[in-house]
CSV table of C-alpha atoms in Angstrom, one decimal:
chain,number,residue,atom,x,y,z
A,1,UNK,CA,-31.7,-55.9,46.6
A,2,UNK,CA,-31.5,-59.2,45.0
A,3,UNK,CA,-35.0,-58.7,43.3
A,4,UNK,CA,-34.8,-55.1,42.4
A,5,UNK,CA,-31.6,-55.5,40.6
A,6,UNK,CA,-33.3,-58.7,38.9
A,7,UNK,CA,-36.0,-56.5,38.3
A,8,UNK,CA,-33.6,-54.2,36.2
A,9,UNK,CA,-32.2,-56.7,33.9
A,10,UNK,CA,-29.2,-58.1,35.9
A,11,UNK,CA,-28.9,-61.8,36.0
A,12,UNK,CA,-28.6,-62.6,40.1
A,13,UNK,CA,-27.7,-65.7,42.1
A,14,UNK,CA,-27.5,-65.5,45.9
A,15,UNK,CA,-25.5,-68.1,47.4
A,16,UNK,CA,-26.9,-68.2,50.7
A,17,UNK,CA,-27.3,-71.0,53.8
A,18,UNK,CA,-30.3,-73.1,55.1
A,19,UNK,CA,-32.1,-70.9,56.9
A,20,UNK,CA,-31.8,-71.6,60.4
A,21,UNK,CA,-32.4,-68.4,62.6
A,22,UNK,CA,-33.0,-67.4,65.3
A,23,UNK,CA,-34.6,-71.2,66.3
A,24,UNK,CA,-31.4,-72.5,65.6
A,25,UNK,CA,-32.5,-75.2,64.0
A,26,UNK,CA,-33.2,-75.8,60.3
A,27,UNK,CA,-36.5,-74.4,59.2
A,28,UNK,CA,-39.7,-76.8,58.0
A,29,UNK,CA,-39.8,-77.5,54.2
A,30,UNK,CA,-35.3,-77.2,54.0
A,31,UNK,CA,-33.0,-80.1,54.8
A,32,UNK,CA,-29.9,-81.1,54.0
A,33,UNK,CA,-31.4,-82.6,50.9
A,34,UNK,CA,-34.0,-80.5,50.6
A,35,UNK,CA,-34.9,-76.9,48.7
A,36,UNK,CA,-31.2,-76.6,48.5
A,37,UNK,CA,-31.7,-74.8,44.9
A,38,UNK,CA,-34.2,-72.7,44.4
A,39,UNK,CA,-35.8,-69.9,41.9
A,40,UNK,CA,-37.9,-66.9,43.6
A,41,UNK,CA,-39.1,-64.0,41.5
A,42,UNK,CA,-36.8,-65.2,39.2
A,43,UNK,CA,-33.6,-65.1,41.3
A,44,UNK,CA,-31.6,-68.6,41.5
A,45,UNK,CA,-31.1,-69.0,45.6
A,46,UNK,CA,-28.0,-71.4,46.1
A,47,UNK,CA,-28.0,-72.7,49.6
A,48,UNK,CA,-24.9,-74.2,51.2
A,49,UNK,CA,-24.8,-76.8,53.9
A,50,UNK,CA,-24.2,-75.8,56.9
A,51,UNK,CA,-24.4,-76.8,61.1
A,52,UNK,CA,-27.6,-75.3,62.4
A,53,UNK,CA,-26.7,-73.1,65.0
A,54,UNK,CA,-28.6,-73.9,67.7
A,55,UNK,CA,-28.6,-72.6,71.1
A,56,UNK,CA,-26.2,-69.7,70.1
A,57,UNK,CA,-23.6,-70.7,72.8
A,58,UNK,CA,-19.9,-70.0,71.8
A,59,UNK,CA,-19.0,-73.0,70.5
A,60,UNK,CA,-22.2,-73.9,68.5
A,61,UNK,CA,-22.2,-70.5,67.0
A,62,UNK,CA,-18.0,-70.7,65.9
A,63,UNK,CA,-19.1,-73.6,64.4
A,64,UNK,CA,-22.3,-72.3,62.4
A,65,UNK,CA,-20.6,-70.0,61.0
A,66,UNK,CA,-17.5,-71.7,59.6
A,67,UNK,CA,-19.6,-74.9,58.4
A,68,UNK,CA,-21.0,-71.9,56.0
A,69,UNK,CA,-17.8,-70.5,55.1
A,70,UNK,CA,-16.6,-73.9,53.9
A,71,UNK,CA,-19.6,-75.4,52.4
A,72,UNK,CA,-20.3,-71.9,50.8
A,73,UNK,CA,-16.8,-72.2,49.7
A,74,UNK,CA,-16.7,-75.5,47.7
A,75,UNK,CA,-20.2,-74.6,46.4
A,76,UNK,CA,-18.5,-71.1,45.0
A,77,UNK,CA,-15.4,-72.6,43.6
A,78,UNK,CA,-18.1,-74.6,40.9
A,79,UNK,CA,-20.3,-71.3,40.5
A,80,UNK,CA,-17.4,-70.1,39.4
A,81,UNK,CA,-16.3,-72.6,36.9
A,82,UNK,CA,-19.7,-72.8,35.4
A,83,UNK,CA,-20.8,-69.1,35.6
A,84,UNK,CA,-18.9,-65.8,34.7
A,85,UNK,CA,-19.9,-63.2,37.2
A,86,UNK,CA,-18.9,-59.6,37.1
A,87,UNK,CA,-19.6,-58.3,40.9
A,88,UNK,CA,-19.8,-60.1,44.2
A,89,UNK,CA,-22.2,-58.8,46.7
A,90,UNK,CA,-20.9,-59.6,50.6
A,91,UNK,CA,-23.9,-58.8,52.7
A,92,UNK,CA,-22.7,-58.4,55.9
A,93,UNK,CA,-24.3,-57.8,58.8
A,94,UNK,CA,-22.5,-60.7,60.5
A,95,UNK,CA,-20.6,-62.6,60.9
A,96,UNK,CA,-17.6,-61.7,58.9
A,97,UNK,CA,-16.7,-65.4,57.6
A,98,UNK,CA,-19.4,-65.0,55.3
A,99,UNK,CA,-16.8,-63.0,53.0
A,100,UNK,CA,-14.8,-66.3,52.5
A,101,UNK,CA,-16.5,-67.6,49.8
A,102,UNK,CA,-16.6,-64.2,47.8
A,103,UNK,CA,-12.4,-64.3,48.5
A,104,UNK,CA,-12.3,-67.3,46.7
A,105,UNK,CA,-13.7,-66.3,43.8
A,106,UNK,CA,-11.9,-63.0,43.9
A,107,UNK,CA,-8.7,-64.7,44.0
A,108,UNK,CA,-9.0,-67.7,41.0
A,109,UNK,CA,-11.3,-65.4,39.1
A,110,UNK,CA,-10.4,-61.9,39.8
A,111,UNK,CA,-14.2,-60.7,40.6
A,112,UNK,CA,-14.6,-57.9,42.3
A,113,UNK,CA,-16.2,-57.5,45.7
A,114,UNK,CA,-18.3,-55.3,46.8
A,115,UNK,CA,-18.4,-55.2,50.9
A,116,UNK,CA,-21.5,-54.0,52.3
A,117,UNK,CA,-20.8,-53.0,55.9
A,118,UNK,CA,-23.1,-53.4,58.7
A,119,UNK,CA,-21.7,-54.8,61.4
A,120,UNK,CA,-18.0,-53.5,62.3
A,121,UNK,CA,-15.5,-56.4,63.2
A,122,UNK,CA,-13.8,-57.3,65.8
A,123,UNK,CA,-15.7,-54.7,67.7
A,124,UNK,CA,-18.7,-56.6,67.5
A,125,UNK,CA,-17.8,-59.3,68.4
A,126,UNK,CA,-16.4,-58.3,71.4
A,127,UNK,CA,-19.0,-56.2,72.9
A,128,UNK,CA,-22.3,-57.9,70.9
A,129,UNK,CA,-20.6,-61.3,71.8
A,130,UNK,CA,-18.5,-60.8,74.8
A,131,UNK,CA,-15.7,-61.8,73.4
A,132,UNK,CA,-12.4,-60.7,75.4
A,133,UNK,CA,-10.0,-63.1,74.2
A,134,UNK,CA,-7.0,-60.5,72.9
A,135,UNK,CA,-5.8,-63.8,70.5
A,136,UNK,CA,-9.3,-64.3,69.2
A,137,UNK,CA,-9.9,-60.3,68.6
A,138,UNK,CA,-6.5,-60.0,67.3
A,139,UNK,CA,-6.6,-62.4,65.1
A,140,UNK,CA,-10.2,-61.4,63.3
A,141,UNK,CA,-8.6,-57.8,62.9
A,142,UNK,CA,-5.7,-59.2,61.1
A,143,UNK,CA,-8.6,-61.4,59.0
A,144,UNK,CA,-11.2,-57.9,58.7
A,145,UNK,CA,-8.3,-56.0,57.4
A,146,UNK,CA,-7.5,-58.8,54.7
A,147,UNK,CA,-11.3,-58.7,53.5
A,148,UNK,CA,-11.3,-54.5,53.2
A,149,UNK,CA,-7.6,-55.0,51.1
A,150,UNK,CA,-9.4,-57.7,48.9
A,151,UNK,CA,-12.6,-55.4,48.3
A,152,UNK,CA,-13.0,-53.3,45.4
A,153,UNK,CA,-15.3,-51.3,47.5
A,154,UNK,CA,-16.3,-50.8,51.0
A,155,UNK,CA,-20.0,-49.9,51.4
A,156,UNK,CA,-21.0,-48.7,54.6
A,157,UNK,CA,-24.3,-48.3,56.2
A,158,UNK,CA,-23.9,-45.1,59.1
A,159,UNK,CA,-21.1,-42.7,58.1
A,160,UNK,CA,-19.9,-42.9,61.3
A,161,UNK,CA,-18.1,-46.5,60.5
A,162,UNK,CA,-15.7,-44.5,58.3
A,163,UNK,CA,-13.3,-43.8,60.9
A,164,UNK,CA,-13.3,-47.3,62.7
A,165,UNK,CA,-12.4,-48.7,59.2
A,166,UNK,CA,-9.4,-46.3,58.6
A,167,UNK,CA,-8.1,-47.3,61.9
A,168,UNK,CA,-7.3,-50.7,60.3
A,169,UNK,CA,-5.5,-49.3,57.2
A,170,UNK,CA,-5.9,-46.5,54.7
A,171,UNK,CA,-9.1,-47.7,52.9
A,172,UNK,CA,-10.7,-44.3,52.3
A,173,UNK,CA,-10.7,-44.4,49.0
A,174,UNK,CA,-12.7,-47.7,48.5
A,175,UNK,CA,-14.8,-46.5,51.1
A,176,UNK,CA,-19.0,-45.7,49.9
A,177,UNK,CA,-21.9,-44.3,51.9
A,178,UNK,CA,-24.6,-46.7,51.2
A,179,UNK,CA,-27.5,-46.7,53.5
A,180,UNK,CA,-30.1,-49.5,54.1
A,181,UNK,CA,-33.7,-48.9,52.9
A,182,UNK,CA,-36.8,-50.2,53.6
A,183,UNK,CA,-38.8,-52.7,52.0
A,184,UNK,CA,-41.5,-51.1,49.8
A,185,UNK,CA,-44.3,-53.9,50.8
A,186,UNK,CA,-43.9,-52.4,54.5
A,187,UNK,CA,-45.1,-48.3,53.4
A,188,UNK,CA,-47.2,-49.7,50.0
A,189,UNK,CA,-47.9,-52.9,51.2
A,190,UNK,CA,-51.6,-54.2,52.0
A,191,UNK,CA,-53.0,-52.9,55.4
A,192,UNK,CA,-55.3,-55.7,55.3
A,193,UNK,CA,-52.7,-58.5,55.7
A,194,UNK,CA,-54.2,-61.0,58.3
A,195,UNK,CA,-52.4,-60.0,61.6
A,196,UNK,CA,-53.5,-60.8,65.6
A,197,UNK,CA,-55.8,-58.7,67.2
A,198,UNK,CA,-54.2,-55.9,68.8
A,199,UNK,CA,-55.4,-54.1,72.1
A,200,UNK,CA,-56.8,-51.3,72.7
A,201,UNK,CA,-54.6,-48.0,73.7
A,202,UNK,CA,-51.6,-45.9,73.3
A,203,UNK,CA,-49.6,-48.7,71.1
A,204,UNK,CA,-45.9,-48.5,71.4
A,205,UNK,CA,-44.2,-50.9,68.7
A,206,UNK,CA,-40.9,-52.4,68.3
A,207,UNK,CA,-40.1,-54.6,65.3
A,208,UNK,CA,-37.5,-56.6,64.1
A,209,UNK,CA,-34.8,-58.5,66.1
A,210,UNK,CA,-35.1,-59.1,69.7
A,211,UNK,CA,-31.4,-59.4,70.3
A,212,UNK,CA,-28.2,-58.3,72.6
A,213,UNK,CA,-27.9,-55.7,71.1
A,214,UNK,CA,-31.6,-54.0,71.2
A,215,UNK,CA,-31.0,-53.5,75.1
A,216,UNK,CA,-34.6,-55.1,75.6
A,217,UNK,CA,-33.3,-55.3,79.7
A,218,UNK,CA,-34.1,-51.4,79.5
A,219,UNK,CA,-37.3,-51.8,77.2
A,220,UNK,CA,-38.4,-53.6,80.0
A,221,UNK,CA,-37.5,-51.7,82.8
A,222,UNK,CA,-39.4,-48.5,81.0
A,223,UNK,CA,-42.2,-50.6,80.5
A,224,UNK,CA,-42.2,-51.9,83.9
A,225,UNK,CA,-42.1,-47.4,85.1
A,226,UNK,CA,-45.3,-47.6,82.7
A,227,UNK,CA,-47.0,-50.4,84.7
A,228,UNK,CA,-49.7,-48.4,86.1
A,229,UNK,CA,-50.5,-46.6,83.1
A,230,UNK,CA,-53.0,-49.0,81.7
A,231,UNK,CA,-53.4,-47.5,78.2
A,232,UNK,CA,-49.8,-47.6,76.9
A,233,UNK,CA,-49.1,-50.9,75.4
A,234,UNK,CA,-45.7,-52.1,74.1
A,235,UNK,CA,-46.3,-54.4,71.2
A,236,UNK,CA,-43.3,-56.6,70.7
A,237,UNK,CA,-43.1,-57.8,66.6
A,238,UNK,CA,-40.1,-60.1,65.9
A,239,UNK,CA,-37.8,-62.7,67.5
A,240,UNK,CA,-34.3,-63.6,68.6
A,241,UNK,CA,-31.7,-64.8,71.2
A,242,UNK,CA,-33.8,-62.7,73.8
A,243,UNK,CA,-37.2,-63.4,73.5
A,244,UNK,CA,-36.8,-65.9,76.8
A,245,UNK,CA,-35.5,-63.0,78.9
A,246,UNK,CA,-38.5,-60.7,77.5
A,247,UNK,CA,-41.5,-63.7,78.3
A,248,UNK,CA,-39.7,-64.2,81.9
A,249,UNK,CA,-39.8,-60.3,82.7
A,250,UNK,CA,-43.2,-59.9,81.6
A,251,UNK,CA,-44.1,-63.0,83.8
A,252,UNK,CA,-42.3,-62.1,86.5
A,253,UNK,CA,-43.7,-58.5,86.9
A,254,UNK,CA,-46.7,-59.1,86.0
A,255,UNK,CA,-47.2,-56.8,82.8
A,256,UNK,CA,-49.2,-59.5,80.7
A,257,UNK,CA,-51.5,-55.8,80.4
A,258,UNK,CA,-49.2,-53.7,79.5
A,259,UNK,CA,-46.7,-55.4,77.2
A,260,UNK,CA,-47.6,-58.3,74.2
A,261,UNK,CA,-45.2,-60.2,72.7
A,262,UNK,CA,-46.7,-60.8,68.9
A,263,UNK,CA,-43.8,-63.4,67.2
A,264,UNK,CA,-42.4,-63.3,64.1
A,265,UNK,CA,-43.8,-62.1,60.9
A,266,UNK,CA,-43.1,-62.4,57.4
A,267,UNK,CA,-41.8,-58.6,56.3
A,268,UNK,CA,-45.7,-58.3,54.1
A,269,UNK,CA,-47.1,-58.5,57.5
A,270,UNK,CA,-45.3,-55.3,58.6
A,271,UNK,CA,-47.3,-53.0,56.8
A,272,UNK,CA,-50.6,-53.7,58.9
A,273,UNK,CA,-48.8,-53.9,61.8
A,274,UNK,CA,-47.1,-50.7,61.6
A,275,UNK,CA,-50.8,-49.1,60.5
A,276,UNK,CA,-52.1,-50.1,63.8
A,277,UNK,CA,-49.3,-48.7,65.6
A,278,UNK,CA,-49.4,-45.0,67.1
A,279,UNK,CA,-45.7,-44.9,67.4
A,280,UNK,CA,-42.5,-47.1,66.9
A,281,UNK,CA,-39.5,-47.7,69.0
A,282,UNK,CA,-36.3,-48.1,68.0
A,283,UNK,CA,-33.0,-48.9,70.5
A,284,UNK,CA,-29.8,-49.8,71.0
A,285,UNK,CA,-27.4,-50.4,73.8
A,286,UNK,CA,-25.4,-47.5,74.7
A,287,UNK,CA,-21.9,-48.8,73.3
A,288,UNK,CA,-19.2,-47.0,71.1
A,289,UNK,CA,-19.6,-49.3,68.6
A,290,UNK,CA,-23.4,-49.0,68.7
A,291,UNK,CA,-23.0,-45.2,68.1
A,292,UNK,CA,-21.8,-45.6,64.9
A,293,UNK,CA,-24.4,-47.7,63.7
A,294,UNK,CA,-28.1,-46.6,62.3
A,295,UNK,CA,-30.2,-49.6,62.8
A,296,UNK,CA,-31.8,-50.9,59.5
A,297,UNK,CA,-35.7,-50.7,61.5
A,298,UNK,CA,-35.3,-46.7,61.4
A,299,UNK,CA,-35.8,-46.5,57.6
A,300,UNK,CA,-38.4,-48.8,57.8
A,301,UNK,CA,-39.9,-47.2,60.3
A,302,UNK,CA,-40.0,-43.7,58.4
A,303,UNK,CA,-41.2,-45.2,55.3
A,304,UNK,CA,-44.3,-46.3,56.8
A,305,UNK,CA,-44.6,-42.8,57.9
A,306,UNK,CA,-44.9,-43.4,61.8
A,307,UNK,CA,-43.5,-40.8,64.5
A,308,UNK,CA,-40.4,-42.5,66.4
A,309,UNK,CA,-38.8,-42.7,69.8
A,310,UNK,CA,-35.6,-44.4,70.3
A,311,UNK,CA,-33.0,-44.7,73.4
A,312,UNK,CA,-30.1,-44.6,71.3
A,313,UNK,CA,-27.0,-42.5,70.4
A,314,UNK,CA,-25.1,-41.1,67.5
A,315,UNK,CA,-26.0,-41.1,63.8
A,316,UNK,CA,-29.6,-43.2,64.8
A,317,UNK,CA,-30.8,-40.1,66.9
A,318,UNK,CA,-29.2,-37.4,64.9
A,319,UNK,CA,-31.4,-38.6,62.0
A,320,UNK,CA,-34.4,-38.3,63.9
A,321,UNK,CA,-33.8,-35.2,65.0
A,322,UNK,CA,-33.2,-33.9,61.8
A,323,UNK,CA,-36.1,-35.4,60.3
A,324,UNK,CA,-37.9,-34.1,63.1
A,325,UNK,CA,-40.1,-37.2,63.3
A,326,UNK,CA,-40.1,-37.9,67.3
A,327,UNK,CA,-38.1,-38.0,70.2
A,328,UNK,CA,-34.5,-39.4,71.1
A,329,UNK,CA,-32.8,-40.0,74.8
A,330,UNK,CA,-29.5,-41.2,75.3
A,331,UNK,CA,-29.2,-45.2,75.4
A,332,UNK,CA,-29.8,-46.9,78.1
A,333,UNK,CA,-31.7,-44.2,80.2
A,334,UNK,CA,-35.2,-46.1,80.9
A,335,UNK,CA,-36.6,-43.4,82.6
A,336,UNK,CA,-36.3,-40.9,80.0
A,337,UNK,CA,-37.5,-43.6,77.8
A,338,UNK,CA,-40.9,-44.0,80.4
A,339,UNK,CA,-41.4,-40.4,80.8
A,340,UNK,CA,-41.4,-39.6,76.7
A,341,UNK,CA,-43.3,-42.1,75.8
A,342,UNK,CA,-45.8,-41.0,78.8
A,343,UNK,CA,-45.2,-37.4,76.8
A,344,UNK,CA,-46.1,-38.7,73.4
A,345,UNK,CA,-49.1,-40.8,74.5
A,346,UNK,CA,-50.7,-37.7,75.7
A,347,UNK,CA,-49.9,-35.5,72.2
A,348,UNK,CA,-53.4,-34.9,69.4
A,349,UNK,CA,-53.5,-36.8,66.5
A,350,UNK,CA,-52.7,-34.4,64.4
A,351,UNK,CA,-49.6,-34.0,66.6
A,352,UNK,CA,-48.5,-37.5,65.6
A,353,UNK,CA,-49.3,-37.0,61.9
A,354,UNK,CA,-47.3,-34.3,61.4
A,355,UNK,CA,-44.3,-36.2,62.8
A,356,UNK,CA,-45.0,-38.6,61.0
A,357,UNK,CA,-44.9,-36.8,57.9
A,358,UNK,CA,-42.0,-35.5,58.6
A,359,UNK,CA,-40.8,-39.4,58.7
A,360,UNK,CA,-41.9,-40.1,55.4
A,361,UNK,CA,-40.4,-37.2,54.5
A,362,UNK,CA,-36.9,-37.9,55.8
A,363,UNK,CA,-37.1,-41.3,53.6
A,364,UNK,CA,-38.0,-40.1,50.6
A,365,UNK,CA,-34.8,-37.6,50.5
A,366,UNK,CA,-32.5,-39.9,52.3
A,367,UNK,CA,-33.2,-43.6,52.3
A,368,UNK,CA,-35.6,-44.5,48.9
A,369,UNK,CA,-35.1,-48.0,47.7
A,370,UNK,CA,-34.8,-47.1,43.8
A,371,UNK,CA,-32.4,-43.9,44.6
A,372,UNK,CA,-30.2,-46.5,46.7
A,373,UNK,CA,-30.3,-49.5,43.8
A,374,UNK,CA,-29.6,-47.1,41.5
A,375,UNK,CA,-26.9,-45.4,43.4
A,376,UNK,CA,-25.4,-49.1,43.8
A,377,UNK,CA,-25.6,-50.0,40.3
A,378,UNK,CA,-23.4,-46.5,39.5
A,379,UNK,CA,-20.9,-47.7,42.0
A,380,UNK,CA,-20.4,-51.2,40.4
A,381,UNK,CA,-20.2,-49.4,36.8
A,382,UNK,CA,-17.3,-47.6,37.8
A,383,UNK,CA,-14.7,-50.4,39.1
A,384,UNK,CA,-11.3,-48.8,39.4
């Protein structure tokens, strides 16, 4: 976004954190006192201090991400006395104290804020997070429906979080459908990008993050169903909080054949790894919340132009039927999972490459980057 919009004439500053995840520890070549301000592709990156979040228990994570709301804070109160900015951009896929900052600014300087929505609060935090405390989930209602009051618009990624957001309060009006995208280096990227060796078979990719919410337990449990059926190979691209549950399972039963676990990858390596695949997975846990939500690896999936199967409900499935790229079971039911991807391994090539066609189809009529930038642009020309 951040380039693209640079790319178009705007002048952009992201004020942004040291980069610290998933490891939870600061990355090499950042510090404290180190690459706090830099210029990519011409963007100026500001990034505040903050505690590293390490482990990703409770605690550690409460304080990661207030540590950035405060830091990000004082650094925004300056960017504001030195700069005159016309829009805020809150990207928000969590945690919702990233907004704090932008409020700030809104309210000495009277920019508006533009809230992109991808993660709902408090439900996510309750079920992603486990988090059952009434006081705690009461009180980060009260604080969501402040941010959607304060926002001069409320872009949301899955059409289904409309509702859940009028529940708080009547924000219809501010609210905007405004999908994610995929990046254009994954579907006109270069195939050649140096990449591990991948084996031979039916090739069964998921990539991206390796989180809670992915439901990786019944990845696994499909993949264990699959055991005996050497030539299907689940190719594991990405990382996150649980990668050491994935590497145990695999130990554990045995399906060092069967099931690889690549790492992470900078996004320009996506486009040769997605080439090699034969078909891409996409899940999520089977959760209310989850229902409403498209995960952003679908689009990116599409745009490389691969058929998909995904274990997930609501508007994620619905667009893959409609796109009639590949094949949808309800979340959370492994052995449907097992016995479609069984289905698929066995389909022609030709098969495969007309779904996905009708993948790349899908994306260019529904999810383009351009279309999207230039829908945002539109939405920030017209401020009430």
């Amino acid at each position: 976004m951040a380039f693209e919009l640079k790319n178009r004439g705007h002048n952009v500053t992201v004020l942004t954190g040291i980069p610290n995840y998933p490891e939870g520890k600061i990355f090499k070549g950042y510090g404290f006192f180190k690459n706090r301000k830099q210029v990519v592709n011409d963007v100026k990156v500001i990034r505040s201090l903050l505690l590293p979040r390490g482990k990703g228990g409770g605690l550690r994570l409460f304080v990661n991400y207030y540590s950035f709301a405060v830091f990000a804070s004082f650094k925004a109160f300056f960017l504001g006395i030195n700069n005159r900015y016309d829009a805020i951009i809150v990207h928000e896929p969590s945690p919702i104290t990233q907004y704090y900052p932008a409020l700030l600014m809104n309210k000495l300087w009277k920019i508006p804020v533009y809230f992109w929505v991808m993660d709902l609060w408090p439900e996510s935090l309750s079920i992603a997070g486990g988090v059952k405390n009434k006081f705690v989930l009461n009180y980060y209602t009260k604080v969501i429906k402040g941010f959607y009051r304060n926002s001069e618009k409320i872009l949301i990624t899955s059409k289904g979080f409309r509702g859940a957001i009028n529940e708080k309060g009547d924000f219809d009006d501010k609210i905007v459908y405004f999908p994610n995208w995929a990046e254009d280096s994954i579907s006109e990227g270069n195939k050649q990008f140096p990449i591990p060796l991948l084996p031979d078979g039916f090739k069964v990719m998921f990539a991206g993050n390796i989180g809670e919410a992915q439901d990786l337990d019944n990845i696994m449990k499909a993949a264990f169903k699959l055991k005996e059926n050497k030539n299907i190979k689940f190719i594991l691209v990405g990382d996150g909080r649980k990668m050491p549950f994935v590497k145990d399972f695999v130990e554990e039963h045995k399906l060092a054949d069967t099931v690889f676990v690549m790492g992470r990858f900078p996004v320009e390596a996506m486009s040769s790894f997605f080439d090699k695949a034969d078909v891409m997975l996409v899940t999520l846990k089977d959760d209310p919340i989850f229902n409403l939500t498209v995960p952003a690896k679908l689009q990116a999936y599409m745009s490389a132009s691969k058929p998909v199967i995904a274990m997930l409900n609501g508007e994620g499935s619905d667009n893959i039927l409609d796109a009639e790229c590949g094949f949808t079971v309800n979340a959370g039911d492994y052995s449907s999972l097992a016995k479609t991807i069984l289905a698929t391994s066995k389909l022609s090539n030709e098969e495969l490459q007309i779904l996905g066609s009708n993948s790349r189809k899908y994306y260019e009529e529904n999810f383009k980057m351009s279309a999207c930038i230039s829908n945002l642009e539109n939405i920030i020309s017209k401020k009430d």
